[in-house]
PDB file of C-alpha atoms and ligand atoms in Angstrom:
ATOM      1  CA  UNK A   1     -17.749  -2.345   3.936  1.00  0.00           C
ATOM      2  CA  UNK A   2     -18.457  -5.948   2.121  1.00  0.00           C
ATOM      3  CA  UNK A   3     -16.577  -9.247   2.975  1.00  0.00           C
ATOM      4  CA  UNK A   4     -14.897  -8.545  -0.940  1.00  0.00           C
ATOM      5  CA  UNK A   5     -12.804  -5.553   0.198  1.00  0.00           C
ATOM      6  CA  UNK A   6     -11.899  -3.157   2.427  1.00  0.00           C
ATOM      7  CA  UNK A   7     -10.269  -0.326   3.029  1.00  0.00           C
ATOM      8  CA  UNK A   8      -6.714  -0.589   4.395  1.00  0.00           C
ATOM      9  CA  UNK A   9      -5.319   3.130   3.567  1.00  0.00           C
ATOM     10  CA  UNK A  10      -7.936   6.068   3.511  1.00  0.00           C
ATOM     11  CA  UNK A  11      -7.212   8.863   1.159  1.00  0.00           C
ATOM     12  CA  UNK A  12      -7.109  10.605   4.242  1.00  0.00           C
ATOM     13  CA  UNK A  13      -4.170   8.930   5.468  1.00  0.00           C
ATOM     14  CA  UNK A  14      -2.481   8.704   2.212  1.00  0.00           C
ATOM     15  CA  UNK A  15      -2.310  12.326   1.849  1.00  0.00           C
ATOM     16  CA  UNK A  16      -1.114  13.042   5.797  1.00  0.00           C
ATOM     17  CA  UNK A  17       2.009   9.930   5.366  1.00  0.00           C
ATOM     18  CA  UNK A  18       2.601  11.692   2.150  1.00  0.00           C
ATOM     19  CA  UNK A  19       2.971  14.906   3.608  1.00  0.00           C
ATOM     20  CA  UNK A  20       5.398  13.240   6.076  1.00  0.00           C
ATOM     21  CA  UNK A  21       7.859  11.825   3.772  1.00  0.00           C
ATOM     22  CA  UNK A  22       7.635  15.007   1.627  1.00  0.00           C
ATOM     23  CA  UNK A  23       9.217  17.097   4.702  1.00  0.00           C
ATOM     24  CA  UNK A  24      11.884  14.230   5.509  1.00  0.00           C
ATOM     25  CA  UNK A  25      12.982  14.141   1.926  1.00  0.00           C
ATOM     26  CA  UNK A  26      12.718  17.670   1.515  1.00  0.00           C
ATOM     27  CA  UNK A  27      15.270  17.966   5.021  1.00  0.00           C
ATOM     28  CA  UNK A  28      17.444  14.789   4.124  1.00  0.00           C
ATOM     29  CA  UNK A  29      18.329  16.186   0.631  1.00  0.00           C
ATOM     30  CA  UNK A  30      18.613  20.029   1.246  1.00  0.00           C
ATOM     31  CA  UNK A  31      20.453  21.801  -0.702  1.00  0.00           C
ATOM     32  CA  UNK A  32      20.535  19.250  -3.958  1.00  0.00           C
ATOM     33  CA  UNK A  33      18.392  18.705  -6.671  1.00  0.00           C
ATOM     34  CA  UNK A  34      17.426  15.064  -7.264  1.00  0.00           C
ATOM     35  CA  UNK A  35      16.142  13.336 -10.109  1.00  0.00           C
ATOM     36  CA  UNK A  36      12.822  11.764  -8.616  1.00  0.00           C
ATOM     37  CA  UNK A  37      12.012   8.308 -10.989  1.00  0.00           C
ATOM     38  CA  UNK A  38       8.938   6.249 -11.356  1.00  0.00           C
ATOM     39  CA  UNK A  39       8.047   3.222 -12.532  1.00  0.00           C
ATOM     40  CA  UNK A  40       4.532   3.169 -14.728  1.00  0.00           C
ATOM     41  CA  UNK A  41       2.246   2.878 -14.739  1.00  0.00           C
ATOM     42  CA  UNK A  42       1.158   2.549 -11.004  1.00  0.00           C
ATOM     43  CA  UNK A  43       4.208   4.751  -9.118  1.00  0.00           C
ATOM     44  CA  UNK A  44       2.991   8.002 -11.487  1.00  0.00           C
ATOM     45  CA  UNK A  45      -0.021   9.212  -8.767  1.00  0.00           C
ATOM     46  CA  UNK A  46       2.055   8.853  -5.444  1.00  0.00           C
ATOM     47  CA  UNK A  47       4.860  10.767  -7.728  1.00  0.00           C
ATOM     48  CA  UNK A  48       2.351  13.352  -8.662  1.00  0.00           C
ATOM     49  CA  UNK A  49       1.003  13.389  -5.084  1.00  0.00           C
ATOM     50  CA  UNK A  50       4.634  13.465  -3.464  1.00  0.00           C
ATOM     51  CA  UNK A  51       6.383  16.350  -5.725  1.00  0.00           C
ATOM     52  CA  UNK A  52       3.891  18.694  -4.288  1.00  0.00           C
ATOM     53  CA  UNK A  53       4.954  18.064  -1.128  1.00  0.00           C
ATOM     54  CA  UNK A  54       8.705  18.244  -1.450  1.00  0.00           C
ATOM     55  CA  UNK A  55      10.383  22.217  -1.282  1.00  0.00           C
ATOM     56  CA  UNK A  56      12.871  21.092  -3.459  1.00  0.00           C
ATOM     57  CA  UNK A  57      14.709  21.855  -7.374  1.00  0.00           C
ATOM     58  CA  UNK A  58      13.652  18.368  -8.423  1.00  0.00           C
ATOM     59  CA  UNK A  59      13.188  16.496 -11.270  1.00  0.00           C
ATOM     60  CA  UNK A  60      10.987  13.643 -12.677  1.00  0.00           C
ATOM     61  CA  UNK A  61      11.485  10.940 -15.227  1.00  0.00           C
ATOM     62  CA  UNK A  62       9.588   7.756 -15.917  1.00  0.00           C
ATOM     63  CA  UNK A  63      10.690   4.207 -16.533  1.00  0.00           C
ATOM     64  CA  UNK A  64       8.615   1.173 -17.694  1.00  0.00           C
ATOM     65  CA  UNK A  65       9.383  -2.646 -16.957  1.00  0.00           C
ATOM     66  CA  UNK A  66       7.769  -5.362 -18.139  1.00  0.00           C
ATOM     67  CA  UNK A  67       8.734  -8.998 -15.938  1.00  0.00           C
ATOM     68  CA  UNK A  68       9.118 -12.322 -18.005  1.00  0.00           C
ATOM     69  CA  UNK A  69       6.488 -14.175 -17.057  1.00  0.00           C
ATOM     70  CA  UNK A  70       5.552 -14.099 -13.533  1.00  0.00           C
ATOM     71  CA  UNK A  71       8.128 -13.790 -10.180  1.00  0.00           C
ATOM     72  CA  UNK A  72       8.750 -16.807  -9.907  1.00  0.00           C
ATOM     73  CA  UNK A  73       9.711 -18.008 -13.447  1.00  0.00           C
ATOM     74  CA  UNK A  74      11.209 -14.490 -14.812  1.00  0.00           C
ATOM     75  CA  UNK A  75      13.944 -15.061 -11.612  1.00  0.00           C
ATOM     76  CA  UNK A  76      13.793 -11.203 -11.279  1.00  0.00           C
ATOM     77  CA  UNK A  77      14.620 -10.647 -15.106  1.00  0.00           C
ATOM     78  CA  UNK A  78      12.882  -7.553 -16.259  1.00  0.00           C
ATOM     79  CA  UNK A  79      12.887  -6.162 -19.922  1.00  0.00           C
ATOM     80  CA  UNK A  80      13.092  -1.919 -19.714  1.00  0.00           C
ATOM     81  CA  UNK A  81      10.206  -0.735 -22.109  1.00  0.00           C
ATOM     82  CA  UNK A  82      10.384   2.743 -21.887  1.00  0.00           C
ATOM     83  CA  UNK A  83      13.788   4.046 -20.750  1.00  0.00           C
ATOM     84  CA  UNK A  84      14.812   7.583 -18.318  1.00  0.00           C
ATOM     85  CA  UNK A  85      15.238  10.791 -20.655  1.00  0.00           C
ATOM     86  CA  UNK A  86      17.865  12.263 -18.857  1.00  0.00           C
ATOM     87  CA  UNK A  87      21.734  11.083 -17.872  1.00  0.00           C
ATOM     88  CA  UNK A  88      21.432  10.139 -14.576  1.00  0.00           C
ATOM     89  CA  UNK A  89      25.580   9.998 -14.041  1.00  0.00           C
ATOM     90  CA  UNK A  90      26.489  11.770 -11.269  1.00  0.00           C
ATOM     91  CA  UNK A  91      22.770  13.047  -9.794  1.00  0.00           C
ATOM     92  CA  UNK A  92      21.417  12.038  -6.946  1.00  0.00           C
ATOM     93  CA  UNK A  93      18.116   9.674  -7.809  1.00  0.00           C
ATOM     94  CA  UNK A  94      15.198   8.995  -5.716  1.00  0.00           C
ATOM     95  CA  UNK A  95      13.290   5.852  -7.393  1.00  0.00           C
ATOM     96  CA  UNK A  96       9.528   6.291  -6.567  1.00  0.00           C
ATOM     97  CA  UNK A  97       7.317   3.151  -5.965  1.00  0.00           C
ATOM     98  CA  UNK A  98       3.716   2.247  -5.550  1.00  0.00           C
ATOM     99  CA  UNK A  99       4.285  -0.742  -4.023  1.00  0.00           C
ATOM    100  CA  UNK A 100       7.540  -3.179  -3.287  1.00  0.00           C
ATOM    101  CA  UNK A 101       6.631  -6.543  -3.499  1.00  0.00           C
ATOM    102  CA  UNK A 102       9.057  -9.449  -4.237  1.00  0.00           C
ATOM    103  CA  UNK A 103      11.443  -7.024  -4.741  1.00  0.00           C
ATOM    104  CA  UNK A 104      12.683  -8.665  -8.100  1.00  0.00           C
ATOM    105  CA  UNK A 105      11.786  -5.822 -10.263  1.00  0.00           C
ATOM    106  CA  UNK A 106      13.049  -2.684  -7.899  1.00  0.00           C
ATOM    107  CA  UNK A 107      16.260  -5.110  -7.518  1.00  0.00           C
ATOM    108  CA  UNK A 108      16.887  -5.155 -11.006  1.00  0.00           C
ATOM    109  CA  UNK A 109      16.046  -1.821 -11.639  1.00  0.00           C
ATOM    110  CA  UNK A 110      18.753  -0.129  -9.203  1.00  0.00           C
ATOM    111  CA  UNK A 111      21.763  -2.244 -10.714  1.00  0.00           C
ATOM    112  CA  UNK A 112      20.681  -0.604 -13.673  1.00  0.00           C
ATOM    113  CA  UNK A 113      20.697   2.583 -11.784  1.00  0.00           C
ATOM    114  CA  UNK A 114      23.597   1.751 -10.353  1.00  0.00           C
ATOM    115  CA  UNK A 115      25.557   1.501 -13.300  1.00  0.00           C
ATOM    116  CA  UNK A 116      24.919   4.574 -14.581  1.00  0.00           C
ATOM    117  CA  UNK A 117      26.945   6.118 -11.739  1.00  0.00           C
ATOM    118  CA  UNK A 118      24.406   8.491 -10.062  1.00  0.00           C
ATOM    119  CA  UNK A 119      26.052   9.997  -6.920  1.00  0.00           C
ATOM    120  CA  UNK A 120      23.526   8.419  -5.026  1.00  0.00           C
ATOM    121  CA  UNK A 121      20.404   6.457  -5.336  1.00  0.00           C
ATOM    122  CA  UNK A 122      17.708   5.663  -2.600  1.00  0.00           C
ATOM    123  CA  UNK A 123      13.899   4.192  -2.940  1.00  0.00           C
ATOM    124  CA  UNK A 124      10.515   5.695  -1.756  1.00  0.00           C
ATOM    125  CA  UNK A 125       7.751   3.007  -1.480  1.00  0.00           C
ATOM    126  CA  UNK A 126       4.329   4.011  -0.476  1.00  0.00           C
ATOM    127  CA  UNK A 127       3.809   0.603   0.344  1.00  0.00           C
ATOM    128  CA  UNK A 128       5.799  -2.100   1.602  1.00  0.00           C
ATOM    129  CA  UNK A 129       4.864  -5.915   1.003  1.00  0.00           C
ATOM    130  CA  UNK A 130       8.173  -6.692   3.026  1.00  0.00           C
ATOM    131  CA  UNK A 131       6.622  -9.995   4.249  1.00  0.00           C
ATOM    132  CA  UNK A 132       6.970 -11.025   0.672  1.00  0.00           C
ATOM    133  CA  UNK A 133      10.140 -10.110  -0.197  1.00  0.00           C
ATOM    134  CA  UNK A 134      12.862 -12.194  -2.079  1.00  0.00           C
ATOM    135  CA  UNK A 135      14.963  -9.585  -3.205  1.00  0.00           C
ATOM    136  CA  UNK A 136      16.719  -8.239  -0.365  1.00  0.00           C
ATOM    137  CA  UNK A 137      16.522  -4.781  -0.598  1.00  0.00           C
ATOM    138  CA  UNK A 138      17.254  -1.455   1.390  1.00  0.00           C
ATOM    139  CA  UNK A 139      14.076   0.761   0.798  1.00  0.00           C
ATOM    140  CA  UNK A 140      14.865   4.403   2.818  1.00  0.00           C
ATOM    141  CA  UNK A 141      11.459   6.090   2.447  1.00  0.00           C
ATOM    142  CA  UNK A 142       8.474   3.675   3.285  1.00  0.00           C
ATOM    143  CA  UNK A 143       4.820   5.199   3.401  1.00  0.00           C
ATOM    144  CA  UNK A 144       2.899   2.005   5.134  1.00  0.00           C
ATOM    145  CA  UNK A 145       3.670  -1.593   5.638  1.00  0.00           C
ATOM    146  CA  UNK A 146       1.268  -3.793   3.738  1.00  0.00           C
ATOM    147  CA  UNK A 147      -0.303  -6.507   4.605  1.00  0.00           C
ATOM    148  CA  UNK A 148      -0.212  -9.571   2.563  1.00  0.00           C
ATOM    149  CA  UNK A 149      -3.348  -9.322   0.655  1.00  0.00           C
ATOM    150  CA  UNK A 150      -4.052  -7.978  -2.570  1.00  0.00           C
ATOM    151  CA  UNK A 151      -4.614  -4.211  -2.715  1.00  0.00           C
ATOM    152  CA  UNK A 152      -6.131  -1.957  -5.439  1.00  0.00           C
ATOM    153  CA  UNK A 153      -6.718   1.923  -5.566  1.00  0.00           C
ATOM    154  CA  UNK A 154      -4.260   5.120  -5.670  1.00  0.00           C
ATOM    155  CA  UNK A 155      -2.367   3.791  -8.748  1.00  0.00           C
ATOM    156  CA  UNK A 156      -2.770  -0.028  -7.999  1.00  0.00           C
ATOM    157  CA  UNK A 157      -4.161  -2.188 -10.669  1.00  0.00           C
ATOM    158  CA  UNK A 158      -6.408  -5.190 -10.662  1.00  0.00           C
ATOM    159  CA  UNK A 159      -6.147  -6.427 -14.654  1.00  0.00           C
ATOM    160  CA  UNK A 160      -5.096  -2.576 -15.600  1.00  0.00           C
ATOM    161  CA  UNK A 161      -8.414  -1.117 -13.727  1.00  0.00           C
ATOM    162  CA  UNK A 162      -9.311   0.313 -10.597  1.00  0.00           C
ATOM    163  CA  UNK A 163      -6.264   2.589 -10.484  1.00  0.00           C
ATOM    164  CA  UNK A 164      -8.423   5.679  -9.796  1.00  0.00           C
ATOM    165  CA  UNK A 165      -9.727   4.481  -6.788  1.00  0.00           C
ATOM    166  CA  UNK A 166      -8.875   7.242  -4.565  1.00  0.00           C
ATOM    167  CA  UNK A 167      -8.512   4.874  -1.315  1.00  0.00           C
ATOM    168  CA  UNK A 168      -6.054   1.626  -1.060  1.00  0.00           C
ATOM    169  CA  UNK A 169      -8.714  -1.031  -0.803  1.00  0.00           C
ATOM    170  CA  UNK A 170      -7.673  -5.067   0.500  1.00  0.00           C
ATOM    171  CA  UNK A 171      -9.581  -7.685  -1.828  1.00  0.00           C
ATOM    172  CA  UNK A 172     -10.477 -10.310   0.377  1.00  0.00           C
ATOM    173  CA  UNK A 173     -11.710 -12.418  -2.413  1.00  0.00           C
ATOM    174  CA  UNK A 174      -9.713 -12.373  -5.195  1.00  0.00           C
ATOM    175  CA  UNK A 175     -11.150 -15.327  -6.831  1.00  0.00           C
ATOM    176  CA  UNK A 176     -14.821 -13.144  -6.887  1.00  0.00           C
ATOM    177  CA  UNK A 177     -13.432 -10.310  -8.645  1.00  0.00           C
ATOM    178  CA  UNK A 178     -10.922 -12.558 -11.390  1.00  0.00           C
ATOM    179  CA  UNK A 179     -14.956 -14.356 -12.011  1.00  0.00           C
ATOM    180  CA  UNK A 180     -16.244 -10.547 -12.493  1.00  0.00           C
ATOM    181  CA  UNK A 181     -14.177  -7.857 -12.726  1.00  0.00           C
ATOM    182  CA  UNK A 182     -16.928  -5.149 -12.645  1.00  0.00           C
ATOM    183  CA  UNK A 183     -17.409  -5.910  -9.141  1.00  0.00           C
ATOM    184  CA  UNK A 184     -15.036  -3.018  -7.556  1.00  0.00           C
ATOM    185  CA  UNK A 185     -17.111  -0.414  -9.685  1.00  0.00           C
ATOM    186  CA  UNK A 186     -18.989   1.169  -7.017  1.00  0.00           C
ATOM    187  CA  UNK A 187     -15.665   1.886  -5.465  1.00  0.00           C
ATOM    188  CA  UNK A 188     -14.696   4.192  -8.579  1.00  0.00           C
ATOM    189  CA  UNK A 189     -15.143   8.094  -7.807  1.00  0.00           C
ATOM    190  CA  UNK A 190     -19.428   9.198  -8.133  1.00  0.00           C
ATOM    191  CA  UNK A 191     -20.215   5.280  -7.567  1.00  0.00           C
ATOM    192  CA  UNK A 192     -18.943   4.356 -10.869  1.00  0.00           C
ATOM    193  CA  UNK A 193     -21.471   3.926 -13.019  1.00  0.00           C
ATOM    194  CA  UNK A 194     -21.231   1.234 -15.618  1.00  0.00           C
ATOM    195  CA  UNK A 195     -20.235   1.830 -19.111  1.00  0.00           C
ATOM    196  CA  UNK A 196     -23.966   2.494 -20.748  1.00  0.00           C
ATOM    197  CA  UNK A 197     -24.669   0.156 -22.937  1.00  0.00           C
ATOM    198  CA  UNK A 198     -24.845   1.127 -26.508  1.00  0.00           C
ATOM    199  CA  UNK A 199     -28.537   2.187 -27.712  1.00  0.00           C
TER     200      UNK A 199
HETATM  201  P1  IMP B   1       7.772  -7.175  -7.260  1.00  0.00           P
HETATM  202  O1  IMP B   1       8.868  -7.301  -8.280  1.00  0.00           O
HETATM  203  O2  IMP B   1       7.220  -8.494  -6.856  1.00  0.00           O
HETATM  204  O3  IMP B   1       8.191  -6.351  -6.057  1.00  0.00           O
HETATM  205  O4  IMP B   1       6.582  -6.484  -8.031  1.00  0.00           O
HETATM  206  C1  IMP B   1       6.085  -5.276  -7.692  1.00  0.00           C
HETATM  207  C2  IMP B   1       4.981  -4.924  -8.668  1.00  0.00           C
HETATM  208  O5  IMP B   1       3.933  -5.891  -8.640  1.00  0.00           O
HETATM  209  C3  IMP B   1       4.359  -3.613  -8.254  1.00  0.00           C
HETATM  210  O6  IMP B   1       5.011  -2.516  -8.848  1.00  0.00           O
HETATM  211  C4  IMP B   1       2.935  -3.782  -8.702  1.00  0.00           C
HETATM  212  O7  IMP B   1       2.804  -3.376 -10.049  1.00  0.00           O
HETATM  213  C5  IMP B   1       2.670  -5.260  -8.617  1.00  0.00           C
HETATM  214  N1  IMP B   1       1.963  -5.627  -7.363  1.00  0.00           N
HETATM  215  C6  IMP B   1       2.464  -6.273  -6.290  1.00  0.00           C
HETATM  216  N2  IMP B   1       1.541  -6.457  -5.339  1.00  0.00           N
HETATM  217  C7  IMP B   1       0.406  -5.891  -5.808  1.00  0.00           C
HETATM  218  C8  IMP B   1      -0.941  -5.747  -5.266  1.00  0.00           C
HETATM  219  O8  IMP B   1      -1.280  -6.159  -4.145  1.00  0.00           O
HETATM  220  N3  IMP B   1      -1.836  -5.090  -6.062  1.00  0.00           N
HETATM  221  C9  IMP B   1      -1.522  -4.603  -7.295  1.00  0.00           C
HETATM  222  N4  IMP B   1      -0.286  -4.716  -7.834  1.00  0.00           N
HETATM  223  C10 IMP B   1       0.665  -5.363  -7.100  1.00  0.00           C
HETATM  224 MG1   MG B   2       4.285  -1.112 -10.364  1.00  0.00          MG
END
């Protein structure tokens, strides 16, 4: 592809593993109807992707988090932004990740979870960072293990962009794109065109 990225998870086989764990949640949870949660901005297209896939009376509500600072500094300390709309007491809740990382922010959001006594609560990660994790954490669903390398595309973010890139894609050189940030544009759906120019 180029020695700035490439492509570590196919929209090919994000949409076969998300088939998968569609059936196993739809088997492991038959007969209830749980609340499925994501975190925004980046968990809302593998949500979107993963409803359709699950035969069950579900739910959805969104969260947003914002960290203090970065991981290291904030010590896992995460301010809620944009809270559930719905009780959560006694249903059985299915947090929906992009991506786990650290583990700080998923940590702190399920003892908030927790004490809002939900009859049970699990996690579904697309992907799992687990060789950077700090947080210990038990993650149930898990779509791929990620290498250590930063990834954009399906719902991941380089400086808020690049979320519609419909394949995961590894940035070799992260240091090229943080000196120009237009440089994953031709990975954008029809080549990306630049924004024209005014005149
Ligand atoms: P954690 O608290 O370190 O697990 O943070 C997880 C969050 O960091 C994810 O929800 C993403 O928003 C972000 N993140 C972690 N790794 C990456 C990456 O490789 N690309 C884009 N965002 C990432
Ligand atoms: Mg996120």
């Amino acid at each position: 592809m180029s020695d700035l990225v490439s492509v570590v998870f196919g929209r090919e086989d994000i949409r076969r593993r998300i088939e998968e764990l569609g059936r196993t949640i739809t088997g492991d949870y038959e007969g209830r109807a749980p609340v499925l949660i994501s975190v925004l901005k980046g968990g809302s297209m593998f949500l979107a992707d993963l409803i359709r896939e699950i035969g069950l009376p579900l739910s959805i509500d969104y969260m947003a988090l914002s960290r203090y600072g970065g991981a290291a500094e904030s010590m896992g300390r995460v301010r809620i932004v944009k809270d559930l709309d719905e009780d959560v007491g006694g249903r059985d809740v299915l947090v929906v990740e992009d991506i786990v990382d650290t583990g700080l922010t998923l940590s702190y959001l399920i003892s908030v979870l927790e004490s809002r006594a939900p009859a049970s609560i699990e996690v579904c990660t697309l992907l799992d960072k687990s060789a950077r994790r700090i947080a210990p954490l038990e993650i149930r669903y898990r779509g791929f293990d990620c290498p250590d390398v930063f990834v954009v595309g399906y719902g991941l973010d380089f400086q808020e962009r690049y979320r519609n890139i419909p394949d995961i894609l590894a940035v070799q050189d992260l240091s090229a794109l943080v000196e120009d940030p237009d440089l994953l544009l031709p990975y954008l759906p029809a080549g990306g065109r630049p924004v024209a120019a005014e005149g």
